């Protein structure tokens, strides 16, 4: 299994941008579909988006489609979440997660095998 570490969170004004990174240990990173989730205080963990093992396809939640972009660099064992046009409601702890099973549009957290520790994103209005 891989171990995941997120970075890049912080405080940003509404309308601004942030890029999150998630770096994996181990040599099997390219064997995993990678997903991003977020969790706001008092709310359930919410699917943000996912990217296929080779990086050729992505899938996004409607709430972030057109504003967020997921990419990956398998040579660097890293997946990215570029967040543009941030809104106050994007405020949450953001987590990356790895899944070894097939399929891309898998939005249920329990279907993911490994999780990072999360990074806080705060958008000021």
CSV table of N, CA and C in Angstrom, one decimal:
chain,number,residue,atom,x,y,z
A,1,UNK,N,0.8,-1.2,0.0
A,1,UNK,CA,0.0,0.0,0.0
A,1,UNK,C,0.9,1.2,0.0
A,2,UNK,N,0.3,2.3,-0.5
A,2,UNK,CA,1.0,3.6,-0.5
A,2,UNK,C,0.6,4.4,0.8
A,3,UNK,N,1.5,5.3,1.1
A,3,UNK,CA,1.2,6.3,2.2
A,3,UNK,C,1.1,7.6,1.5
A,4,UNK,N,0.1,8.4,1.9
A,4,UNK,CA,-0.2,9.7,1.2
A,4,UNK,C,0.0,10.9,2.1
A,5,UNK,N,0.6,12.0,1.6
A,5,UNK,CA,0.8,13.2,2.4
A,5,UNK,C,0.4,14.4,1.5
A,6,UNK,N,-0.6,15.1,2.0
A,6,UNK,CA,-1.1,16.3,1.3
A,6,UNK,C,-0.3,17.5,1.8
A,7,UNK,N,-0.3,18.5,0.9
A,7,UNK,CA,0.3,19.8,1.2
A,7,UNK,C,-0.3,20.9,0.3
A,8,UNK,N,-0.1,22.1,0.7
A,8,UNK,CA,-0.5,23.2,-0.2
A,8,UNK,C,-1.8,24.0,0.3
A,9,UNK,N,-2.4,23.5,1.4
A,9,UNK,CA,-3.5,24.2,1.9
A,9,UNK,C,-3.2,25.6,2.5
A,10,UNK,N,-4.2,26.4,2.8
A,10,UNK,CA,-4.0,27.7,3.4
A,10,UNK,C,-5.2,28.5,3.3
A,11,UNK,N,-5.0,29.8,3.5
A,11,UNK,CA,-6.0,30.8,3.5
A,11,UNK,C,-6.0,31.6,2.2
A,12,UNK,N,-7.1,31.8,1.6
A,12,UNK,CA,-7.2,32.5,0.3
A,12,UNK,C,-8.5,33.2,0.3
A,13,UNK,N,-8.5,34.4,-0.4
A,13,UNK,CA,-9.7,35.1,-0.6
A,13,UNK,C,-10.6,34.5,-1.7
A,14,UNK,N,-11.8,34.7,-1.5
A,14,UNK,CA,-12.8,34.3,-2.5
A,14,UNK,C,-12.4,34.8,-3.9
A,15,UNK,N,-12.5,33.9,-4.9
A,15,UNK,CA,-12.0,34.2,-6.2
A,15,UNK,C,-10.6,33.9,-6.5
A,16,UNK,N,-9.8,33.5,-5.5
A,16,UNK,CA,-8.4,33.2,-5.7
A,16,UNK,C,-8.2,31.7,-6.0
A,17,UNK,N,-6.9,31.3,-6.0
A,17,UNK,CA,-6.6,30.0,-6.4
A,17,UNK,C,-5.6,29.4,-5.4
A,18,UNK,N,-5.6,28.1,-5.3
A,18,UNK,CA,-4.7,27.3,-4.6
A,18,UNK,C,-4.4,26.0,-5.3
A,19,UNK,N,-3.2,25.4,-5.1
A,19,UNK,CA,-2.9,24.1,-5.7
A,19,UNK,C,-2.5,23.2,-4.6
A,20,UNK,N,-3.2,22.1,-4.4
A,20,UNK,CA,-2.9,21.1,-3.4
A,20,UNK,C,-2.1,20.0,-4.1
A,21,UNK,N,-1.2,19.4,-3.3
A,21,UNK,CA,-0.4,18.3,-3.8
A,21,UNK,C,-0.6,17.1,-2.8
A,22,UNK,N,-0.5,16.0,-3.4
A,22,UNK,CA,-0.5,14.7,-2.6
A,22,UNK,C,0.6,13.8,-3.1
A,23,UNK,N,1.5,13.6,-2.2
A,23,UNK,CA,2.7,12.7,-2.6
A,23,UNK,C,2.6,11.4,-2.0
A,24,UNK,N,2.9,10.4,-2.7
A,24,UNK,CA,2.7,9.0,-2.3
A,24,UNK,C,4.1,8.4,-2.1
A,25,UNK,N,4.2,7.5,-1.1
A,25,UNK,CA,5.4,6.7,-0.9
A,25,UNK,C,5.2,5.4,-1.6
A,26,UNK,N,6.3,4.7,-1.9
A,26,UNK,CA,6.2,3.4,-2.5
A,26,UNK,C,6.3,3.5,-4.0
A,27,UNK,N,6.4,2.4,-4.7
A,27,UNK,CA,6.7,2.3,-6.1
A,27,UNK,C,5.5,1.9,-6.9
A,28,UNK,N,4.3,1.9,-6.3
A,28,UNK,CA,3.1,1.4,-7.0
A,28,UNK,C,2.1,2.5,-7.2
A,29,UNK,N,2.5,3.7,-7.1
A,29,UNK,CA,1.5,4.9,-7.2
A,29,UNK,C,0.7,4.8,-8.5
A,30,UNK,N,1.3,4.4,-9.6
A,30,UNK,CA,0.6,4.3,-10.9
A,30,UNK,C,-0.5,3.2,-10.9
A,31,UNK,N,-0.5,2.4,-9.9
A,31,UNK,CA,-1.5,1.3,-9.8
A,31,UNK,C,-2.8,1.8,-9.2
A,32,UNK,N,-2.9,3.0,-8.8
A,32,UNK,CA,-4.0,3.5,-8.1
A,32,UNK,C,-4.8,4.6,-8.8
A,33,UNK,N,-6.1,4.5,-8.8
A,33,UNK,CA,-6.9,5.7,-9.1
A,33,UNK,C,-6.8,6.6,-7.9
A,34,UNK,N,-6.7,7.9,-8.2
A,34,UNK,CA,-6.5,8.8,-7.1
A,34,UNK,C,-7.7,9.8,-7.0
A,35,UNK,N,-8.2,10.0,-5.8
A,35,UNK,CA,-9.4,10.8,-5.6
A,35,UNK,C,-9.1,11.9,-4.6
A,36,UNK,N,-9.9,13.0,-4.7
A,36,UNK,CA,-9.8,14.1,-3.8
A,36,UNK,C,-11.2,14.2,-3.1
A,37,UNK,N,-11.2,14.3,-1.8
A,37,UNK,CA,-12.4,14.5,-1.1
A,37,UNK,C,-12.2,15.8,-0.2
A,38,UNK,N,-13.3,16.3,0.4
A,38,UNK,CA,-13.3,17.3,1.3
A,38,UNK,C,-14.3,17.2,2.4
A,39,UNK,N,-14.0,17.7,3.6
A,39,UNK,CA,-15.0,17.6,4.7
A,39,UNK,C,-15.0,19.0,5.4
A,40,UNK,N,-16.2,19.6,5.4
A,40,UNK,CA,-16.4,20.8,6.2
A,40,UNK,C,-16.9,20.5,7.6
A,41,UNK,N,-16.7,21.4,8.5
A,41,UNK,CA,-17.2,21.1,9.9
A,41,UNK,C,-18.7,20.8,9.9
A,42,UNK,N,-19.0,19.7,10.6
A,42,UNK,CA,-20.4,19.3,10.7
A,42,UNK,C,-21.0,18.6,9.5
A,43,UNK,N,-20.2,18.4,8.5
A,43,UNK,CA,-20.7,17.8,7.3
A,43,UNK,C,-20.0,16.5,7.0
A,44,UNK,N,-20.6,15.6,6.1
A,44,UNK,CA,-20.0,14.4,5.7
A,44,UNK,C,-18.9,14.6,4.7
A,45,UNK,N,-18.0,13.7,4.6
A,45,UNK,CA,-16.9,13.8,3.6
A,45,UNK,C,-17.5,13.7,2.2
A,46,UNK,N,-17.1,14.6,1.4
A,46,UNK,CA,-17.7,14.9,0.1
A,46,UNK,C,-16.7,14.6,-1.0
A,47,UNK,N,-17.1,13.9,-2.0
A,47,UNK,CA,-16.2,13.6,-3.2
A,47,UNK,C,-16.0,14.9,-4.0
A,48,UNK,N,-14.8,15.1,-4.4
A,48,UNK,CA,-14.4,16.3,-5.2
A,48,UNK,C,-14.1,15.9,-6.6
A,49,UNK,N,-13.3,14.9,-6.8
A,49,UNK,CA,-12.9,14.4,-8.1
A,49,UNK,C,-12.0,13.3,-8.1
A,50,UNK,N,-11.7,12.7,-9.2
A,50,UNK,CA,-10.8,11.6,-9.3
A,50,UNK,C,-10.1,11.6,-10.7
A,51,UNK,N,-9.0,10.8,-10.7
A,51,UNK,CA,-8.2,10.7,-11.9
A,51,UNK,C,-7.8,9.3,-12.1
A,52,UNK,N,-7.7,8.8,-13.4
A,52,UNK,CA,-7.4,7.4,-13.6
A,52,UNK,C,-5.9,7.2,-13.4
A,53,UNK,N,-5.5,5.9,-13.4
A,53,UNK,CA,-4.2,5.5,-13.0
A,53,UNK,C,-3.1,6.2,-13.9
A,54,UNK,N,-3.4,6.3,-15.2
A,54,UNK,CA,-2.5,6.9,-16.1
A,54,UNK,C,-2.7,8.4,-16.3
A,55,UNK,N,-3.7,8.9,-15.7
A,55,UNK,CA,-3.9,10.3,-15.8
A,55,UNK,C,-4.7,10.8,-17.1
A,56,UNK,N,-5.2,9.8,-17.8
A,56,UNK,CA,-5.9,10.2,-19.1
A,56,UNK,C,-7.3,10.7,-18.9
A,57,UNK,N,-7.9,10.4,-17.8
A,57,UNK,CA,-9.3,10.8,-17.6
A,57,UNK,C,-9.5,11.3,-16.2
A,58,UNK,N,-10.5,12.3,-16.1
A,58,UNK,CA,-10.8,12.8,-14.8
A,58,UNK,C,-12.4,12.8,-14.6
A,59,UNK,N,-12.8,12.9,-13.4
A,59,UNK,CA,-14.2,13.0,-13.1
A,59,UNK,C,-14.4,13.9,-11.9
A,60,UNK,N,-15.4,14.8,-12.0
A,60,UNK,CA,-15.6,15.8,-11.0
A,60,UNK,C,-17.0,15.9,-10.4
A,61,UNK,N,-17.1,16.3,-9.2
A,61,UNK,CA,-18.4,16.6,-8.7
A,61,UNK,C,-18.9,17.9,-9.3
A,62,UNK,N,-20.2,18.0,-9.5
A,62,UNK,CA,-20.8,19.1,-10.1
A,62,UNK,C,-20.5,20.4,-9.4
A,63,UNK,N,-20.3,20.4,-8.1
A,63,UNK,CA,-20.0,21.6,-7.4
A,63,UNK,C,-18.7,22.2,-7.7
A,64,UNK,N,-17.7,21.5,-8.3
A,64,UNK,CA,-16.4,22.0,-8.6
A,64,UNK,C,-16.1,21.9,-10.1
A,65,UNK,N,-16.9,21.4,-10.9
A,65,UNK,CA,-16.7,21.2,-12.3
A,65,UNK,C,-16.5,22.6,-12.9
A,66,UNK,N,-15.4,22.7,-13.7
A,66,UNK,CA,-15.1,23.9,-14.4
A,66,UNK,C,-14.2,24.9,-13.5
A,67,UNK,N,-14.1,24.6,-12.3
A,67,UNK,CA,-13.2,25.4,-11.4
A,67,UNK,C,-12.0,24.6,-10.9
A,68,UNK,N,-12.2,23.3,-10.7
A,68,UNK,CA,-11.1,22.5,-10.1
A,68,UNK,C,-10.5,21.6,-11.2
A,69,UNK,N,-9.2,21.3,-11.2
A,69,UNK,CA,-8.6,20.4,-12.1
A,69,UNK,C,-7.6,19.5,-11.4
A,70,UNK,N,-7.8,18.2,-11.7
A,70,UNK,CA,-6.9,17.2,-11.1
A,70,UNK,C,-6.0,16.7,-12.2
A,71,UNK,N,-4.7,16.6,-11.8
A,71,UNK,CA,-3.7,16.0,-12.6
A,71,UNK,C,-2.7,15.2,-11.8
A,72,UNK,N,-1.9,14.4,-12.5
A,72,UNK,CA,-1.0,13.6,-11.7
A,72,UNK,C,0.3,13.5,-12.5
A,73,UNK,N,1.4,13.3,-11.8
A,73,UNK,CA,2.7,13.0,-12.4
A,73,UNK,C,3.2,11.7,-11.7
A,74,UNK,N,3.1,10.6,-12.4
A,74,UNK,CA,3.4,9.3,-11.9
A,74,UNK,C,5.0,9.2,-11.6
A,75,UNK,N,5.8,9.9,-12.4
A,75,UNK,CA,7.2,9.9,-12.2
A,75,UNK,C,7.6,10.5,-10.8
A,76,UNK,N,6.7,11.4,-10.3
A,76,UNK,CA,6.9,12.1,-9.1
A,76,UNK,C,6.0,11.6,-8.0
A,77,UNK,N,5.3,10.5,-8.3
A,77,UNK,CA,4.3,9.9,-7.3
A,77,UNK,C,3.4,11.0,-6.7
A,78,UNK,N,2.9,11.9,-7.5
A,78,UNK,CA,2.2,13.1,-7.0
A,78,UNK,C,0.9,13.3,-7.8
A,79,UNK,N,-0.1,13.6,-7.1
A,79,UNK,CA,-1.4,14.0,-7.7
A,79,UNK,C,-1.7,15.5,-7.2
A,80,UNK,N,-2.3,16.3,-8.1
A,80,UNK,CA,-2.5,17.7,-7.8
A,80,UNK,C,-4.0,18.0,-7.9
A,81,UNK,N,-4.4,19.0,-7.1
A,81,UNK,CA,-5.7,19.5,-7.2
A,81,UNK,C,-5.6,21.1,-7.4
A,82,UNK,N,-5.8,21.5,-8.6
A,82,UNK,CA,-5.7,23.0,-8.9
A,82,UNK,C,-7.1,23.5,-8.6
A,83,UNK,N,-7.2,24.5,-7.7
A,83,UNK,CA,-8.5,25.1,-7.4
A,83,UNK,C,-8.5,26.5,-7.8
A,84,UNK,N,-9.4,26.9,-8.7
A,84,UNK,CA,-9.5,28.3,-9.1
A,84,UNK,C,-10.9,28.8,-8.8
A,85,UNK,N,-11.1,30.1,-8.9
A,85,UNK,CA,-12.4,30.7,-8.6
A,85,UNK,C,-13.0,30.2,-7.3
A,86,UNK,N,-12.2,30.2,-6.3
A,86,UNK,CA,-12.6,29.6,-5.0
A,86,UNK,C,-13.7,30.4,-4.4
A,87,UNK,N,-14.6,29.6,-3.7
A,87,UNK,CA,-15.8,30.2,-3.1
A,87,UNK,C,-15.7,29.9,-1.5
A,88,UNK,N,-16.4,30.7,-0.8
A,88,UNK,CA,-16.4,30.5,0.7
A,88,UNK,C,-16.8,29.1,1.0
A,89,UNK,N,-17.8,28.5,0.2
A,89,UNK,CA,-18.3,27.2,0.5
A,89,UNK,C,-17.3,26.1,0.2
A,90,UNK,N,-16.1,26.4,-0.4
A,90,UNK,CA,-15.1,25.5,-0.7
A,90,UNK,C,-14.2,25.2,0.6
A,91,UNK,N,-14.5,26.0,1.6
A,91,UNK,CA,-13.7,25.9,2.9
A,91,UNK,C,-13.9,24.5,3.4
A,92,UNK,N,-12.8,23.8,3.7
A,92,UNK,CA,-12.9,22.4,4.2
A,92,UNK,C,-11.5,21.8,4.4
A,93,UNK,N,-11.4,20.7,5.0
A,93,UNK,CA,-10.2,19.9,5.0
A,93,UNK,C,-10.3,19.0,3.8
A,94,UNK,N,-9.2,19.1,3.0
A,94,UNK,CA,-9.1,18.3,1.8
A,94,UNK,C,-8.2,17.1,1.9
A,95,UNK,N,-8.7,16.0,1.4
A,95,UNK,CA,-8.0,14.7,1.6
A,95,UNK,C,-7.8,14.1,0.2
A,96,UNK,N,-6.6,13.5,0.0
A,96,UNK,CA,-6.4,12.7,-1.2
A,96,UNK,C,-6.6,11.2,-0.7
A,97,UNK,N,-7.0,10.4,-1.7
A,97,UNK,CA,-7.2,9.0,-1.4
A,97,UNK,C,-6.9,8.1,-2.6
A,98,UNK,N,-6.4,6.9,-2.3
A,98,UNK,CA,-6.0,6.0,-3.4
A,98,UNK,C,-6.9,4.8,-3.4
A,99,UNK,N,-7.2,4.3,-4.6
A,99,UNK,CA,-8.1,3.2,-4.8
A,99,UNK,C,-7.5,2.2,-5.8
A,100,UNK,N,-7.4,1.0,-5.5
A,100,UNK,CA,-6.8,0.0,-6.4
A,100,UNK,C,-7.8,-0.6,-7.4
A,101,UNK,N,-9.1,-0.5,-7.1
A,101,UNK,CA,-10.1,-1.1,-7.9
A,101,UNK,C,-10.3,-0.4,-9.2
A,102,UNK,N,-11.1,-0.9,-10.1
A,102,UNK,CA,-11.4,-0.3,-11.4
A,102,UNK,C,-12.5,0.8,-11.3
A,103,UNK,N,-12.6,1.5,-12.4
A,103,UNK,CA,-13.6,2.5,-12.4
A,103,UNK,C,-13.1,3.9,-12.0
A,104,UNK,N,-13.7,4.9,-12.5
A,104,UNK,CA,-13.3,6.3,-12.2
A,104,UNK,C,-14.3,7.0,-11.3
A,105,UNK,N,-15.6,6.9,-11.7
A,105,UNK,CA,-16.7,7.7,-11.0
A,105,UNK,C,-17.1,7.0,-9.7
A,106,UNK,N,-16.2,6.8,-8.8
A,106,UNK,CA,-16.5,6.2,-7.6
A,106,UNK,C,-16.4,7.3,-6.5
A,107,UNK,N,-17.6,7.6,-5.9
A,107,UNK,CA,-17.7,8.8,-5.1
A,107,UNK,C,-17.8,8.5,-3.6
A,108,UNK,N,-17.9,7.2,-3.3
A,108,UNK,CA,-18.1,6.8,-1.9
A,108,UNK,C,-16.8,6.6,-1.2
A,109,UNK,N,-16.6,7.3,-0.1
A,109,UNK,CA,-15.3,7.2,0.6
A,109,UNK,C,-14.8,5.8,1.0
A,110,UNK,N,-15.8,5.0,1.4
A,110,UNK,CA,-15.4,3.6,1.9
A,110,UNK,C,-14.8,2.8,0.7
A,111,UNK,N,-15.0,3.2,-0.5
A,111,UNK,CA,-14.4,2.4,-1.6
A,111,UNK,C,-12.9,2.7,-1.8
A,112,UNK,N,-12.4,3.7,-1.1
A,112,UNK,CA,-11.0,4.1,-1.2
A,112,UNK,C,-10.2,3.4,-0.1
A,113,UNK,N,-9.0,2.9,-0.5
A,113,UNK,CA,-8.2,2.1,0.3
A,113,UNK,C,-7.3,2.8,1.3
A,114,UNK,N,-6.7,3.9,0.9
A,114,UNK,CA,-5.7,4.7,1.7
A,114,UNK,C,-6.0,6.1,1.6
A,115,UNK,N,-5.8,6.8,2.7
A,115,UNK,CA,-6.1,8.2,2.9
A,115,UNK,C,-4.9,9.0,3.4
A,116,UNK,N,-4.8,10.3,3.0
A,116,UNK,CA,-3.8,11.2,3.6
A,116,UNK,C,-4.4,11.8,4.8
A,117,UNK,N,-3.6,12.6,5.5
A,117,UNK,CA,-4.0,13.2,6.8
A,117,UNK,C,-4.9,14.4,6.6
A,118,UNK,N,-4.9,15.0,5.4
A,118,UNK,CA,-5.8,16.1,5.1
A,118,UNK,C,-5.0,17.4,5.2
A,119,UNK,N,-5.5,18.4,4.5
A,119,UNK,CA,-4.9,19.8,4.6
A,119,UNK,C,-6.0,20.8,4.5
A,120,UNK,N,-5.9,21.8,5.4
A,120,UNK,CA,-7.0,22.8,5.6
A,120,UNK,C,-7.0,23.8,4.4
A,121,UNK,N,-8.1,24.0,3.8
A,121,UNK,CA,-8.3,25.1,2.9
A,121,UNK,C,-9.4,26.1,3.5
A,122,UNK,N,-9.1,27.3,3.6
A,122,UNK,CA,-10.0,28.3,4.1
A,122,UNK,C,-10.1,29.4,3.1
A,123,UNK,N,-11.4,29.7,2.7
A,123,UNK,CA,-11.6,30.7,1.7
A,123,UNK,C,-12.4,31.8,2.5
A,124,UNK,N,-11.8,33.0,2.5
A,124,UNK,CA,-12.5,34.1,3.1
A,124,UNK,C,-13.4,34.8,2.1
A,125,UNK,N,-14.5,35.3,2.6
A,125,UNK,CA,-15.5,35.9,1.8
A,125,UNK,C,-15.3,37.4,1.7
